[in-house]
């Protein structure tokens, strides 16, 4: 029973004065049989009374689809939904969604027009039941043949069901008078229109009846009007972190990495010598040409902080995470078995280093080059949330091997405030994809904003999106993109939060396998 029914039980179980039994009423046998029949019918479903007086029905039909993953292990609040086309006029009477027994509510089911207007909503407790949960709206909403709609459920504590790439494998899903075309989602702290598209099926369906009576007006919207969804929708709120990436995997070798013939990823094959790209970045970064050289003899180092200015650590095997406070500090030809946190006033240089992750949270004129970064919850984080960061260069580096914990999301490069950044000649090979992989490069308008950013001559493959952007004076030019990005190549955050799109320069970007031009967020 749900919490409201438990409260009802508690109230009825309270001590009260004894009362004289009521007189027994004798009924005709026909009425008794009819009541028994009705009771049998009603027992086929479980009814749960909600605080908004809407009745939910929990039921599982034998032919209902079941999710491949019943409870995806991410705890962040999320809106998940399904986009559908109305084949004929009908009335949507409610919503159903699938949940695991351990997935906690309360949930909010909503119906939206294609431009994000909330048409109806209902709150559902869900309890500890597993399976399809149904809930009825307070009044039916007419949908019109030929129009698009979205039905969505808000999971306040994450752990939603999913069958990945369902629509790619099976095509559209016809349910009564509607044809479902793709899944939708949005990370947010409350029920909102899910603007991002996915080929995954997220197990949210409309409930409906055919229109057999004069059309009723749509229910008065119960939620705030949401912005129009663009052609490449974007999550507008994704959990972020301003501290160093969590160390979830450590290098195990006590010597420098062995040199090899170069990276073996099929997602980013070598560039033909005739390609102008090769004159700027002739060698794609990989495990054989980043990090310390194979001949380097590494000396153990156990220090966790560098507070003096001008310190140089060369050829060191650093036992864990190290924080740089001093100015003009250099770490080179070394292995760092944790993360590198840069909190100095400026001038830090990370050169030919192998590490789990790098976080830059203050200062200017920092340089990261020829560095192998893998195994953490983010490869590179830059944040001006507490102190301003400016003029950072990342070049000729190899970002790979995402390994975030289940309750974190992953970005190859995450920026939350900077003035002056160049990412060039680097290889972001962020495969294989997992549902908590956000973007190859994520430019989030926070920490005072993101300005004067150039992303050029990189190999970028994987992530939820290859790039998520919201920046002023942004240039994304002459990059080569792989095809492993799960949601798409580009997403613009600002456009999908109603603020319009900050334009940026996009030119010379191509598919890595064919050399054909790609268009990033409609900017060219």
Coordinates of C-alpha atoms in Angstrom, one line a residue:
X1 CA 0.0 0.0 0.0
X2 CA 1.1 3.6 -0.6
X3 CA 2.0 6.0 2.1
X4 CA -1.5 7.6 2.0
X5 CA -3.2 4.3 2.4
X6 CA -0.9 3.5 5.3
X7 CA -2.0 6.8 6.9
X8 CA -5.6 5.8 6.4
X9 CA -5.0 2.5 8.0
X10 CA -3.3 4.2 11.0
X11 CA -6.3 6.5 11.4
X12 CA -8.8 3.7 11.3
X13 CA -6.8 1.6 13.7
X14 CA -6.9 4.4 16.4
X15 CA -8.7 3.8 19.7
X16 CA -12.3 5.0 19.6
X17 CA -15.4 4.4 21.8
X18 CA -17.2 1.1 21.1
X19 CA -20.4 1.5 19.2
X20 CA -23.5 -0.6 19.0
X21 CA -23.5 -2.7 15.8
X22 CA -25.6 -1.4 13.1
X23 CA -28.8 -3.2 12.1
X24 CA -28.1 -5.9 9.4
X25 CA -29.5 -5.0 6.0
X26 CA -31.0 -7.8 4.0
X27 CA -30.5 -7.5 0.2
X28 CA -32.1 -9.4 -2.7
X29 CA -29.9 -12.2 -4.0
X30 CA -29.5 -10.5 -7.5
X31 CA -28.0 -7.4 -6.0
X32 CA -25.6 -9.5 -3.9
X33 CA -24.4 -11.5 -7.0
X34 CA -24.0 -8.3 -9.0
X35 CA -21.8 -6.8 -6.2
X36 CA -19.7 -9.9 -6.1
X37 CA -19.2 -9.7 -9.9
X38 CA -18.1 -6.1 -9.7
X39 CA -15.7 -6.9 -6.9
X40 CA -14.1 -9.6 -8.9
X41 CA -13.6 -7.2 -11.8
X42 CA -12.1 -4.5 -9.6
X43 CA -9.7 -6.9 -8.0
X44 CA -7.9 -7.3 -11.3
X45 CA -6.1 -4.0 -10.7
X46 CA -4.5 -2.3 -7.7
X47 CA -5.9 1.1 -6.9
X48 CA -3.8 3.6 -5.0
X49 CA -5.3 6.9 -3.8
X50 CA -3.0 9.9 -4.4
X51 CA -2.7 13.2 -2.6
X52 CA -4.1 15.0 -5.7
X53 CA -7.1 12.6 -5.7
X54 CA -6.0 11.0 -8.9
X55 CA -6.3 7.2 -9.0
X56 CA -3.3 5.3 -10.3
X57 CA -3.6 1.7 -11.7
X58 CA -0.7 -0.7 -11.6
X59 CA -0.9 -3.4 -14.1
X60 CA 1.4 -5.5 -16.4
X61 CA 0.0 -7.0 -19.6
X62 CA 1.6 -10.1 -21.0
X63 CA 2.6 -8.4 -24.2
X64 CA 4.1 -5.3 -22.6
X65 CA 7.8 -4.7 -23.4
X66 CA 10.3 -5.0 -20.6
X67 CA 13.4 -2.9 -20.2
X68 CA 16.8 -4.4 -20.9
X69 CA 18.1 -2.3 -18.0
X70 CA 15.4 -2.1 -15.2
X71 CA 17.2 0.6 -13.1
X72 CA 20.0 2.5 -14.8
X73 CA 22.5 3.2 -12.0
X74 CA 22.6 7.0 -12.0
X75 CA 21.0 8.8 -9.1
X76 CA 20.5 12.3 -10.7
X77 CA 17.0 13.6 -11.2
X78 CA 15.9 13.2 -14.8
X79 CA 12.9 13.7 -17.1
X80 CA 12.4 10.7 -19.5
X81 CA 9.8 10.5 -22.2
X82 CA 8.7 9.4 -25.6
X83 CA 8.0 11.5 -28.6
X84 CA 5.0 10.4 -30.7
X85 CA 2.9 11.3 -33.7
X86 CA -0.9 11.2 -33.5
X87 CA -2.1 8.9 -36.3
X88 CA -5.8 9.8 -35.6
X89 CA -7.7 12.1 -33.3
X90 CA -7.8 10.7 -29.8
X91 CA -8.0 11.7 -26.2
X92 CA -5.0 11.1 -23.9
X93 CA -6.5 10.2 -20.5
X94 CA -3.2 9.6 -18.6
X95 CA 0.3 8.2 -18.6
X96 CA 2.0 5.0 -17.8
X97 CA 5.7 4.4 -17.1
X98 CA 7.9 1.5 -16.0
X99 CA 9.8 1.5 -12.7
X100 CA 11.9 -0.9 -10.7
X101 CA 10.8 -1.9 -7.2
X102 CA 13.8 0.1 -5.7
X103 CA 13.2 3.3 -7.8
X104 CA 11.8 6.0 -5.5
X105 CA 9.3 8.7 -6.3
X106 CA 7.2 10.7 -6.1
X107 CA 7.0 10.8 -9.9
X108 CA 5.3 13.4 -12.2
X109 CA 3.8 12.3 -15.4
X110 CA 3.1 15.0 -18.1
X111 CA 1.9 15.4 -21.6
X112 CA 3.5 18.2 -23.7
X113 CA 2.9 19.7 -27.1
X114 CA 5.9 19.5 -29.5
X115 CA 6.9 23.1 -28.6
X116 CA 7.1 22.3 -24.9
X117 CA 3.7 23.5 -23.6
X118 CA 2.5 21.4 -20.6
X119 CA -1.0 20.1 -21.4
X120 CA -1.6 18.0 -18.3
X121 CA 0.2 16.4 -15.5
X122 CA -0.3 14.0 -12.6
X123 CA 1.7 13.1 -9.5
X124 CA 2.3 9.4 -8.7
X125 CA 3.8 7.9 -5.6
X126 CA 4.7 4.5 -7.2
X127 CA 5.5 2.8 -3.9
X128 CA 7.6 -0.3 -4.0
X129 CA 5.8 -1.8 -7.0
X130 CA 7.8 -3.0 -10.0
X131 CA 6.4 -2.8 -13.5
X132 CA 4.1 -0.4 -15.4
X133 CA 2.5 2.3 -13.3
X134 CA -0.6 4.0 -14.7
X135 CA -2.1 7.3 -13.7
X136 CA -5.0 9.3 -15.0
X137 CA -5.1 13.0 -15.7
X138 CA -7.9 15.0 -14.0
X139 CA -9.4 15.6 -17.5
X140 CA -8.7 14.0 -20.9
X141 CA -6.7 16.0 -23.5
X142 CA -7.5 15.9 -27.1
X143 CA -4.7 15.2 -29.5
X144 CA -5.0 15.9 -33.2
X145 CA -4.0 13.6 -36.1
X146 CA -0.7 14.7 -37.7
X147 CA 0.6 16.6 -34.7
X148 CA 3.6 15.6 -32.5
X149 CA 3.5 15.3 -28.7
X150 CA 5.7 14.1 -25.9
X151 CA 4.7 12.1 -22.9
X152 CA 7.2 12.2 -20.0
X153 CA 7.8 11.0 -16.4
X154 CA 10.0 12.8 -13.9
X155 CA 12.3 10.5 -11.9
X156 CA 13.4 12.6 -8.9
X157 CA 16.1 10.2 -7.8
X158 CA 17.2 8.7 -11.1
X159 CA 17.4 5.0 -11.7
X160 CA 15.1 4.9 -14.8
X161 CA 14.6 2.0 -17.1
X162 CA 16.0 1.8 -20.6
X163 CA 16.5 -0.4 -23.7
X164 CA 19.3 1.3 -25.5
X165 CA 19.0 2.1 -29.3
X166 CA 15.5 0.5 -29.3
X167 CA 14.2 2.7 -32.1
X168 CA 17.3 2.2 -34.2
X169 CA 16.8 -1.5 -34.0
X170 CA 13.0 -1.7 -34.2
X171 CA 11.9 1.5 -35.9
X172 CA 8.7 3.4 -34.8
X173 CA 6.5 1.8 -32.2
X174 CA 2.7 1.9 -32.8
X175 CA 0.5 2.1 -29.8
X176 CA -3.2 2.5 -30.6
X177 CA -3.7 5.8 -32.4
X178 CA -0.1 7.0 -32.0
X179 CA 3.3 6.2 -33.5
X180 CA 6.3 6.6 -31.1
X181 CA 9.4 7.7 -32.9
X182 CA 12.1 8.3 -30.3
X183 CA 12.9 8.8 -26.7
X184 CA 13.5 12.1 -25.0
X185 CA 15.2 13.2 -21.8
X186 CA 16.3 16.2 -19.7
X187 CA 18.4 16.4 -16.6
X188 CA 16.6 18.8 -14.2
X189 CA 15.5 19.1 -10.6
X190 CA 11.8 19.2 -11.4
X191 CA 9.3 18.1 -14.0
X192 CA 10.2 19.8 -17.3
X193 CA 9.8 19.3 -21.0
X194 CA 12.5 16.8 -22.1
X195 CA 14.4 18.5 -24.9
X196 CA 17.0 16.0 -25.8
X197 CA 16.4 13.2 -28.2
X198 CA 17.6 9.6 -28.1
X199 CA 17.1 6.3 -30.0
X200 CA 16.7 4.6 -26.6
X201 CA 13.2 3.6 -25.4
X202 CA 12.7 5.0 -21.9
X203 CA 9.4 3.2 -21.1
X204 CA 6.8 6.1 -21.0
X205 CA 3.5 5.7 -22.8
X206 CA 0.3 7.8 -23.2
X207 CA -3.0 6.3 -22.2
X208 CA -5.8 7.2 -24.5
X209 CA -9.3 6.6 -25.8
X210 CA -10.5 7.2 -29.3
X211 CA -12.5 10.4 -29.8
X212 CA -16.1 9.4 -29.9
X213 CA -17.7 12.5 -28.4
X214 CA -17.4 16.2 -29.4
X215 CA -13.9 17.5 -28.9
X216 CA -13.1 18.7 -25.5
X217 CA -10.8 21.6 -24.9
X218 CA -7.3 20.8 -23.8
X219 CA -6.7 20.8 -20.0
X220 CA -5.3 24.1 -18.7
X221 CA -1.5 23.7 -18.6
X222 CA -0.4 22.7 -15.1
X223 CA 3.3 23.4 -15.6
X224 CA 5.4 26.4 -16.8
X225 CA 5.7 27.0 -20.5
X226 CA 8.9 25.4 -21.8
X227 CA 11.1 26.6 -24.6
X228 CA 10.7 25.4 -28.1
X229 CA 12.8 22.3 -28.8
X230 CA 15.4 22.8 -31.4
X231 CA 16.7 20.3 -34.0
X232 CA 19.5 19.2 -31.6
X233 CA 18.0 19.4 -28.1
X234 CA 20.2 19.6 -25.0
X235 CA 20.0 18.7 -21.4
X236 CA 19.9 22.0 -19.5
X237 CA 21.1 20.8 -16.1
X238 CA 23.7 18.1 -15.6
X239 CA 25.4 17.5 -12.4
X240 CA 28.9 19.0 -12.3
X241 CA 31.8 19.1 -10.0
X242 CA 34.4 21.8 -9.1
X243 CA 36.9 19.5 -7.5
X244 CA 39.3 17.1 -9.0
X245 CA 38.0 14.0 -10.9
X246 CA 37.4 11.0 -8.7
X247 CA 40.3 8.5 -8.9
X248 CA 38.6 5.3 -9.8
X249 CA 41.5 3.7 -11.8
X250 CA 45.2 4.0 -11.3
X251 CA 48.2 3.2 -13.5
X252 CA 49.8 0.0 -12.2
X253 CA 53.2 0.2 -13.8
X254 CA 56.1 1.5 -11.8
X255 CA 58.0 2.4 -15.0
X256 CA 57.1 4.7 -17.9
X257 CA 54.6 3.4 -20.4
X258 CA 56.1 1.2 -23.1
X259 CA 56.3 2.9 -26.5
X260 CA 54.2 1.4 -29.2
X261 CA 53.4 2.0 -32.8
X262 CA 50.7 4.5 -31.9
X263 CA 47.0 4.4 -31.0
X264 CA 45.0 1.4 -32.3
X265 CA 41.5 2.9 -32.1
X266 CA 39.6 2.3 -35.3
X267 CA 37.5 5.3 -34.5
X268 CA 40.2 7.7 -35.4
X269 CA 42.3 6.3 -38.2
X270 CA 45.5 8.1 -39.4
X271 CA 45.0 11.2 -41.6
X272 CA 46.1 10.9 -45.2
X273 CA 49.3 12.8 -45.9
X274 CA 47.6 14.9 -48.6
X275 CA 45.2 16.3 -46.0
X276 CA 46.1 19.9 -44.9
X277 CA 45.2 18.7 -41.4
X278 CA 48.4 16.7 -41.3
X279 CA 50.6 19.8 -41.7
X280 CA 49.3 21.3 -38.5
X281 CA 49.0 18.1 -36.5
X282 CA 51.1 15.4 -38.3
X283 CA 50.7 12.7 -35.6
X284 CA 47.6 11.7 -33.8
X285 CA 48.2 11.5 -30.0
X286 CA 48.1 8.1 -28.5
X287 CA 49.7 5.9 -25.8
X288 CA 52.9 5.7 -27.8
X289 CA 53.6 9.5 -28.1
X290 CA 52.1 11.0 -24.9
X291 CA 53.1 10.6 -21.3
X292 CA 56.8 10.0 -20.2
X293 CA 59.1 8.3 -22.7
X294 CA 59.7 4.6 -22.5
X295 CA 63.4 5.2 -21.5
X296 CA 62.5 7.4 -18.5
X297 CA 63.6 6.1 -15.1
X298 CA 61.0 7.3 -12.6
X299 CA 61.8 8.2 -9.0
X300 CA 59.1 7.6 -6.4
X301 CA 57.5 10.8 -5.0
X302 CA 54.9 10.9 -2.2
X303 CA 54.3 14.6 -1.8
X304 CA 50.6 15.7 -2.0
X305 CA 51.2 19.5 -2.4
X306 CA 53.6 21.9 -4.1
X307 CA 53.5 25.3 -2.4
X308 CA 56.8 26.8 -3.5
X309 CA 57.1 28.8 -6.7
X310 CA 59.2 27.5 -9.6
X311 CA 59.3 23.8 -8.6
X312 CA 60.2 21.3 -11.3
X313 CA 59.3 17.6 -10.9
X314 CA 61.0 15.6 -13.7
X315 CA 60.9 11.8 -14.0
X316 CA 58.8 11.1 -10.9
X317 CA 56.4 8.4 -10.0
X318 CA 53.9 10.4 -7.9
X319 CA 51.9 8.1 -5.6
X320 CA 48.5 9.9 -5.6
X321 CA 46.7 13.1 -6.2
X322 CA 48.9 16.2 -6.1
X323 CA 47.8 19.8 -5.7
X324 CA 49.8 22.7 -7.2
X325 CA 49.6 26.0 -5.2
X326 CA 52.9 27.6 -6.3
X327 CA 53.4 29.7 -9.4
X328 CA 55.4 28.5 -12.5
X329 CA 55.5 24.9 -11.4
X330 CA 56.3 22.1 -13.9
X331 CA 55.6 18.4 -13.8
X332 CA 57.1 16.6 -16.7
X333 CA 58.1 13.1 -17.8
X334 CA 56.2 11.6 -14.9
X335 CA 53.4 9.4 -13.9
X336 CA 50.7 10.7 -11.4
X337 CA 48.7 7.9 -9.9
X338 CA 45.9 10.2 -9.0
X339 CA 44.7 13.6 -10.3
X340 CA 46.5 16.9 -10.7
X341 CA 44.8 19.9 -9.2
X342 CA 46.0 23.3 -10.2
X343 CA 45.2 26.1 -7.7
X344 CA 48.1 28.4 -8.4
X345 CA 48.2 32.0 -9.6
X346 CA 49.6 30.9 -12.9
X347 CA 52.2 29.3 -15.1
X348 CA 51.7 25.6 -14.3
X349 CA 53.0 23.3 -17.0
X350 CA 52.1 19.6 -17.4
X351 CA 54.3 18.1 -20.0
X352 CA 54.6 14.4 -21.1
X353 CA 52.7 13.2 -18.0
X354 CA 50.4 10.2 -17.5
X355 CA 47.6 10.8 -15.1
X356 CA 44.0 10.1 -14.1
X357 CA 42.6 13.6 -14.5
X358 CA 43.5 17.3 -14.3
X359 CA 41.4 20.0 -12.6
X360 CA 42.3 23.7 -13.1
X361 CA 40.4 25.9 -10.6
X362 CA 42.4 29.2 -10.5
X363 CA 45.1 31.2 -12.3
X364 CA 46.2 31.9 -15.8
X365 CA 48.7 30.8 -18.5
X366 CA 48.6 27.1 -17.7
X367 CA 49.7 24.6 -20.3
X368 CA 49.0 20.9 -20.7
X369 CA 50.8 19.1 -23.5
X370 CA 51.7 15.6 -24.6
X371 CA 49.8 14.2 -21.7
X372 CA 47.9 10.9 -21.4
X373 CA 44.8 11.2 -19.3
X374 CA 42.5 8.2 -18.6
X375 CA 40.6 6.4 -15.9
X376 CA 38.8 9.2 -14.0
X377 CA 35.4 10.7 -13.8
X378 CA 36.5 13.6 -16.1
X379 CA 39.7 13.9 -18.1
X380 CA 40.0 17.7 -17.7
X381 CA 38.0 20.1 -15.6
X382 CA 38.4 23.9 -15.7
X383 CA 36.2 26.0 -13.4
X384 CA 36.0 29.7 -12.5
X385 CA 33.3 29.1 -9.9
X386 CA 35.5 30.2 -7.0
X387 CA 38.5 31.9 -8.7
X388 CA 38.9 33.1 -12.2
X389 CA 40.8 31.0 -14.8
X390 CA 42.1 32.4 -18.0
X391 CA 44.5 31.6 -20.9
X392 CA 44.8 27.8 -20.8
X393 CA 46.3 25.7 -23.6
X394 CA 45.7 21.9 -24.0
X395 CA 47.7 20.5 -26.9
X396 CA 48.9 17.2 -28.4
X397 CA 47.3 15.2 -25.6
X398 CA 45.4 11.9 -25.4
X399 CA 42.1 11.8 -23.5
X400 CA 40.6 8.3 -23.4
X401 CA 39.4 5.5 -21.2
X402 CA 36.3 7.1 -19.4
X403 CA 35.7 5.4 -16.1
X404 CA 33.4 7.5 -14.0
X405 CA 31.7 6.0 -10.9
X406 CA 28.0 5.2 -11.3
X407 CA 26.8 8.4 -9.6
X408 CA 28.9 10.8 -11.7
X409 CA 28.8 11.8 -15.4
X410 CA 31.8 12.0 -17.6
X411 CA 33.2 14.8 -19.9
X412 CA 36.4 14.6 -21.8
X413 CA 36.8 18.3 -21.1
X414 CA 34.4 20.2 -18.9
X415 CA 34.6 24.0 -18.7
X416 CA 32.6 26.0 -16.2
X417 CA 33.9 29.5 -16.7
X418 CA 37.1 30.7 -18.5
X419 CA 38.4 33.6 -20.5
X420 CA 40.8 32.3 -23.1
X421 CA 41.2 28.6 -24.0
X422 CA 42.7 26.7 -26.8
X423 CA 42.3 22.9 -27.4
X424 CA 44.4 21.8 -30.3
X425 CA 46.0 18.7 -31.9
X426 CA 44.5 16.4 -29.2
X427 CA 42.8 13.1 -29.5
X428 CA 39.6 12.7 -27.5
X429 CA 38.8 9.0 -27.9
X430 CA 35.9 8.5 -25.4
X431 CA 34.6 5.1 -26.2
X432 CA 32.8 2.9 -25.4
X433 CA 29.7 4.9 -24.6
X434 CA 27.8 4.6 -21.3
X435 CA 24.6 6.4 -20.3
X436 CA 26.5 8.7 -17.9
X437 CA 28.9 10.0 -20.6
X438 CA 27.9 13.6 -21.2
X439 CA 30.1 15.1 -23.9
X440 CA 33.6 15.1 -25.4
X441 CA 33.9 18.8 -24.7
X442 CA 31.3 20.5 -22.5
X443 CA 31.2 24.3 -22.4
X444 CA 28.8 25.2 -19.6
X445 CA 27.9 28.9 -19.0
X446 CA 28.8 29.1 -15.3
X447 CA 31.5 30.7 -13.2
X448 CA 31.1 34.1 -14.9
X449 CA 30.8 32.7 -18.4
X450 CA 33.0 31.2 -21.1
X451 CA 34.7 33.5 -23.6
X452 CA 37.4 33.4 -26.3
X453 CA 37.6 29.6 -26.9
X454 CA 39.2 28.0 -29.9
X455 CA 38.9 24.2 -30.5
X456 CA 40.9 23.3 -33.6
X457 CA 42.6 20.4 -35.3
X458 CA 41.5 17.7 -32.9
X459 CA 40.2 14.1 -33.3
X460 CA 37.0 13.9 -31.3
X461 CA 35.0 10.7 -31.0
X462 CA 32.4 9.5 -28.5
X463 CA 30.5 11.0 -25.6
X464 CA 26.8 11.6 -25.3
X465 CA 27.5 14.6 -27.6
X466 CA 30.9 15.3 -29.2
X467 CA 30.5 19.0 -28.1
X468 CA 28.0 20.8 -25.9
X469 CA 28.5 24.5 -26.3
X470 CA 27.5 27.8 -24.7
X471 CA 30.2 30.4 -25.1
X472 CA 31.0 33.8 -26.5
X473 CA 33.6 34.2 -29.3
X474 CA 33.8 30.4 -29.8
X475 CA 35.6 28.9 -32.8
X476 CA 35.4 25.2 -33.6
X477 CA 37.4 24.7 -36.8
X478 CA 39.2 22.0 -38.7
X479 CA 38.4 19.1 -36.4
X480 CA 37.8 15.5 -37.3
X481 CA 34.8 13.7 -35.8
X482 CA 34.2 10.0 -35.2
X483 CA 30.8 8.5 -35.3
X484 CA 30.5 7.1 -31.8
X485 CA 28.8 10.1 -30.2
X486 CA 25.5 8.6 -28.8
X487 CA 23.1 11.5 -29.0
X488 CA 24.7 13.6 -31.8
X489 CA 27.7 15.7 -32.7
X490 CA 26.6 19.1 -31.2
X491 CA 24.2 20.5 -28.7
X492 CA 23.6 24.1 -27.7
X493 CA 22.6 24.6 -24.1
X494 CA 21.5 28.2 -24.3
X495 CA 19.0 27.6 -27.1
X496 CA 17.1 25.0 -25.2
X497 CA 16.8 27.1 -22.0
X498 CA 15.0 29.8 -23.9
X499 CA 18.0 32.2 -24.2
X500 CA 18.6 31.9 -27.9
X501 CA 21.8 30.5 -29.3
X502 CA 25.1 32.1 -28.9
X503 CA 26.5 31.9 -32.5
X504 CA 30.0 30.6 -33.0
X505 CA 32.4 30.0 -35.9
X506 CA 32.3 26.5 -37.3
X507 CA 34.2 25.6 -40.4
X508 CA 36.4 22.9 -41.8
X509 CA 35.0 20.2 -39.5
X510 CA 34.7 16.8 -41.2
X511 CA 33.9 13.2 -40.6
X512 CA 37.1 11.4 -39.8
X513 CA 36.3 8.3 -41.9
X514 CA 35.1 10.0 -45.1
X515 CA 36.3 13.6 -45.0
X516 CA 32.7 14.8 -45.6
X517 CA 31.8 18.1 -44.0
X518 CA 29.7 18.2 -40.8
X519 CA 27.5 21.0 -39.6
X520 CA 27.8 21.8 -35.9
X521 CA 24.6 23.1 -34.2
X522 CA 23.6 24.8 -37.5
X523 CA 26.6 27.0 -37.6
X524 CA 28.3 25.4 -40.6

